[in-house]
Amino acid sequence: MAPKVRTLEAIEAEIAETKAALKDVHGTQTEVYARIVGYYRAVRNWNKGKRDEFDSRKMFVYDGKTACEASETVTTTENKAETVSAHTIAMPVQNESALHYEFFMRRTCPNCPPVKNYMAGITMDGVQIDVDTEEGLQEAAAKGVFAAPTVIFYDAHNTEIGRAHNVEELSAILEPVAEAV
């Protein structure tokens, strides 16, 4: 049996047909599930507020380092978009006078007074920013602050090195620094 002979025109027509079919390829919609209020649910079914919160989340990847090793890595990076949670990163021991903070608070916040009282006993330079004012709200938005109270710690180079939202998180961050000094 002789092999089938194809002409150049037939091959080019087949290529053109394949290219046209590739231009019309459509995938299927991917269903994304995420945890909301204790259970997993399809993100497309969330209300607008929860959906906006989900879109603004930052994902972190655990690289297997200890908290101290991770904090050193974060403080040496130039990427200011990386934020650090008080639950995962301890502040590195530095010259305490070089550290400073910004305390984002509201006058009507029931959780702000304990944090304010705790920070009053800290010998570190810092400022209080009232997010009830237009300027304070803009500053909070620029730094990705979504809740009051929030305390952001900075090193001598103005690089963010930690965030805390309550007295327990503040203690976890500041006690290692106080012990080292």
Short mmCIF file of C-alpha atoms in Angstrom, two decimals:
data_model
loop_
_atom_site.label_atom_id
_atom_site.label_comp_id
_atom_site.label_asym_id
_atom_site.label_seq_id
_atom_site.Cartn_x
_atom_site.Cartn_y
_atom_site.Cartn_z
CA MET A 1 0.00 0.00 0.00
CA ALA A 2 1.42 3.36 -1.01
CA PRO A 3 1.72 6.13 1.56
CA LYS A 4 -0.86 8.88 1.35
CA VAL A 5 0.57 11.94 -0.36
CA ARG A 6 -0.56 15.31 0.93
CA THR A 7 -0.22 18.45 -1.08
CA LEU A 8 1.27 21.69 0.24
CA GLU A 9 -2.13 23.37 -0.06
CA ALA A 10 -3.77 20.66 2.03
CA ILE A 11 -1.12 21.04 4.76
CA GLU A 12 -1.48 24.85 4.81
CA ALA A 13 -5.28 24.54 4.96
CA GLU A 14 -4.96 22.14 7.91
CA ILE A 15 -2.59 24.57 9.68
CA ALA A 16 -4.98 27.50 9.10
CA GLU A 17 -7.89 25.42 10.42
CA THR A 18 -5.91 24.48 13.54
CA LYS A 19 -4.91 28.14 14.17
CA ALA A 20 -8.54 29.23 13.86
CA ALA A 21 -9.61 26.52 16.32
CA LEU A 22 -6.91 27.63 18.81
CA LYS A 23 -8.14 31.24 18.69
CA ASP A 24 -11.59 30.07 19.76
CA VAL A 25 -10.47 28.01 22.77
CA HIS A 26 -12.28 28.92 25.99
CA GLY A 27 -11.50 27.45 29.40
CA THR A 28 -13.94 26.76 32.16
CA GLN A 29 -14.47 29.07 35.12
CA THR A 30 -12.38 28.12 38.14
CA GLU A 31 -14.23 27.81 41.42
CA VAL A 32 -12.26 29.39 44.29
CA TYR A 33 -13.05 28.44 47.86
CA ALA A 34 -11.76 30.34 50.87
CA ARG A 35 -12.49 30.37 54.55
CA ILE A 36 -15.03 32.90 55.75
CA VAL A 37 -16.36 33.07 59.30
CA GLY A 38 -15.23 29.55 60.18
CA TYR A 39 -16.17 27.56 57.10
CA TYR A 40 -15.21 27.29 53.43
CA ARG A 41 -17.46 28.79 50.81
CA ALA A 42 -17.20 29.67 47.11
CA VAL A 43 -15.78 33.18 46.79
CA ARG A 44 -18.23 34.04 44.01
CA ASN A 45 -21.09 33.69 46.53
CA TRP A 46 -19.62 36.21 48.99
CA ASN A 47 -21.15 39.63 49.52
CA LYS A 48 -19.37 42.72 48.18
CA GLY A 49 -17.70 43.64 51.49
CA LYS A 50 -16.21 40.19 52.06
CA ARG A 51 -15.17 39.99 48.40
CA ASP A 52 -13.29 43.33 48.67
CA GLU A 53 -11.60 42.09 51.85
CA PHE A 54 -10.59 38.87 50.09
CA ASP A 55 -9.15 40.81 47.14
CA SER A 56 -6.98 42.89 49.49
CA ARG A 57 -5.54 39.90 51.38
CA LYS A 58 -1.82 39.26 51.21
CA MET A 59 -0.65 35.69 50.95
CA PHE A 60 2.43 34.56 52.85
CA VAL A 61 4.50 31.49 52.16
CA TYR A 62 6.19 29.74 55.05
CA ASP A 63 9.77 28.95 54.06
CA GLY A 64 10.60 26.77 57.06
CA LYS A 65 12.72 29.35 58.90
CA THR A 66 12.34 30.11 62.59
CA ALA A 67 10.81 33.41 63.70
CA CYS A 68 14.20 35.01 64.39
CA GLU A 69 15.64 33.92 61.03
CA ALA A 70 12.51 35.12 59.26
CA SER A 71 12.61 38.52 60.96
CA GLU A 72 16.19 39.05 59.80
CA THR A 73 15.16 38.19 56.25
CA VAL A 74 12.26 40.64 56.34
CA THR A 75 14.30 43.52 57.73
CA THR A 76 16.99 43.19 55.06
CA THR A 77 14.58 43.17 52.14
CA GLU A 78 13.91 46.33 50.18
CA ASN A 79 10.35 45.29 49.23
CA LYS A 80 8.14 47.51 51.40
CA ALA A 81 5.03 45.67 50.18
CA GLU A 82 5.88 42.80 52.54
CA THR A 83 4.09 43.26 55.83
CA VAL A 84 4.84 41.25 58.91
CA SER A 85 2.36 39.78 61.34
CA ALA A 86 3.09 39.79 65.05
CA HIS A 87 1.96 36.17 65.18
CA THR A 88 4.74 34.97 62.89
CA ILE A 89 7.67 37.35 63.17
CA ALA A 90 9.50 38.64 66.20
CA MET A 91 11.25 42.00 65.94
CA PRO A 92 15.01 41.69 65.61
CA VAL A 93 17.11 42.98 68.47
CA GLN A 94 18.38 46.40 67.46
CA ASN A 95 19.27 49.66 69.05
CA GLU A 96 15.96 50.41 70.79
CA SER A 97 16.29 54.15 70.14
CA ALA A 98 16.33 53.47 66.37
CA LEU A 99 12.93 51.73 66.54
CA HIS A 100 9.76 53.76 66.27
CA TYR A 101 6.06 53.12 65.76
CA GLU A 102 2.78 54.47 64.40
CA PHE A 103 -0.35 53.75 66.42
CA PHE A 104 -3.56 53.87 64.34
CA MET A 105 -6.55 54.38 66.63
CA ARG A 106 -10.13 55.68 66.81
CA ARG A 107 -11.76 57.72 69.53
CA THR A 108 -14.76 55.36 69.67
CA CYS A 109 -12.77 52.11 69.46
CA PRO A 110 -13.38 49.85 72.51
CA ASN A 111 -10.10 47.97 71.90
CA CYS A 112 -7.87 51.05 71.57
CA PRO A 113 -7.55 52.16 75.25
CA PRO A 114 -5.69 49.00 76.43
CA VAL A 115 -3.26 49.30 73.52
CA LYS A 116 -2.85 53.04 74.17
CA ASN A 117 -2.11 52.39 77.87
CA TYR A 118 0.39 49.66 76.98
CA MET A 119 2.19 51.90 74.47
CA ALA A 120 2.32 54.75 77.02
CA GLY A 121 4.67 52.60 79.11
CA ILE A 122 7.04 51.95 76.19
CA THR A 123 10.19 54.06 75.87
CA MET A 124 10.14 54.21 72.09
CA ASP A 125 9.42 57.13 69.78
CA GLY A 126 6.05 56.96 68.15
CA VAL A 127 3.00 58.82 66.95
CA GLN A 128 -0.74 58.29 67.37
CA ILE A 129 -2.80 58.61 64.21
CA ASP A 130 -6.55 59.11 64.61
CA VAL A 131 -8.25 57.37 61.67
CA ASP A 132 -11.46 59.29 62.38
CA THR A 133 -9.81 62.30 60.72
CA GLU A 134 -9.50 62.58 56.94
CA GLU A 135 -5.68 62.75 57.11
CA GLY A 136 -5.52 59.75 59.46
CA LEU A 137 -7.82 57.72 57.24
CA GLN A 138 -5.70 58.48 54.18
CA GLU A 139 -2.53 57.51 56.05
CA ALA A 140 -4.13 54.25 57.20
CA ALA A 141 -5.28 53.43 53.67
CA ALA A 142 -1.83 54.14 52.27
CA LYS A 143 -0.26 51.70 54.76
CA GLY A 144 -2.87 48.96 54.41
CA VAL A 145 -4.35 49.41 57.89
CA PHE A 146 -7.84 47.89 57.95
CA ALA A 147 -8.55 47.77 61.67
CA ALA A 148 -8.10 49.85 64.79
CA PRO A 149 -6.06 49.48 66.86
CA THR A 150 -3.01 48.75 64.72
CA VAL A 151 0.56 49.49 65.76
CA ILE A 152 3.20 49.37 63.02
CA PHE A 153 6.85 49.16 64.06
CA TYR A 154 9.67 50.52 61.91
CA ASP A 155 13.46 50.18 62.03
CA ALA A 156 15.99 53.01 61.63
CA HIS A 157 15.56 52.88 57.84
CA ASN A 158 11.76 53.33 58.07
CA THR A 159 11.21 49.74 56.96
CA GLU A 160 8.18 48.08 58.50
CA ILE A 161 9.27 45.24 60.77
CA GLY A 162 6.08 44.30 62.59
CA ARG A 163 2.38 44.91 63.23
CA ALA A 164 0.26 44.30 66.28
CA HIS A 165 -3.46 44.72 66.96
CA ASN A 166 -3.77 44.04 70.69
CA VAL A 167 -1.79 43.94 73.94
CA GLU A 168 -0.93 40.23 73.57
CA GLU A 169 0.62 40.79 70.15
CA LEU A 170 2.47 43.87 71.42
CA SER A 171 3.89 41.83 74.32
CA ALA A 172 5.04 39.11 71.95
CA ILE A 173 6.87 41.68 69.84
CA LEU A 174 8.31 43.97 72.53
CA GLU A 175 9.33 41.53 75.30
CA PRO A 176 12.27 40.05 73.31
CA VAL A 177 13.49 43.59 72.59
CA ALA A 178 13.24 44.60 76.27
CA GLU A 179 15.11 41.45 77.39
CA ALA A 180 17.96 42.12 74.94
CA VAL A 181 18.44 45.75 76.00
#
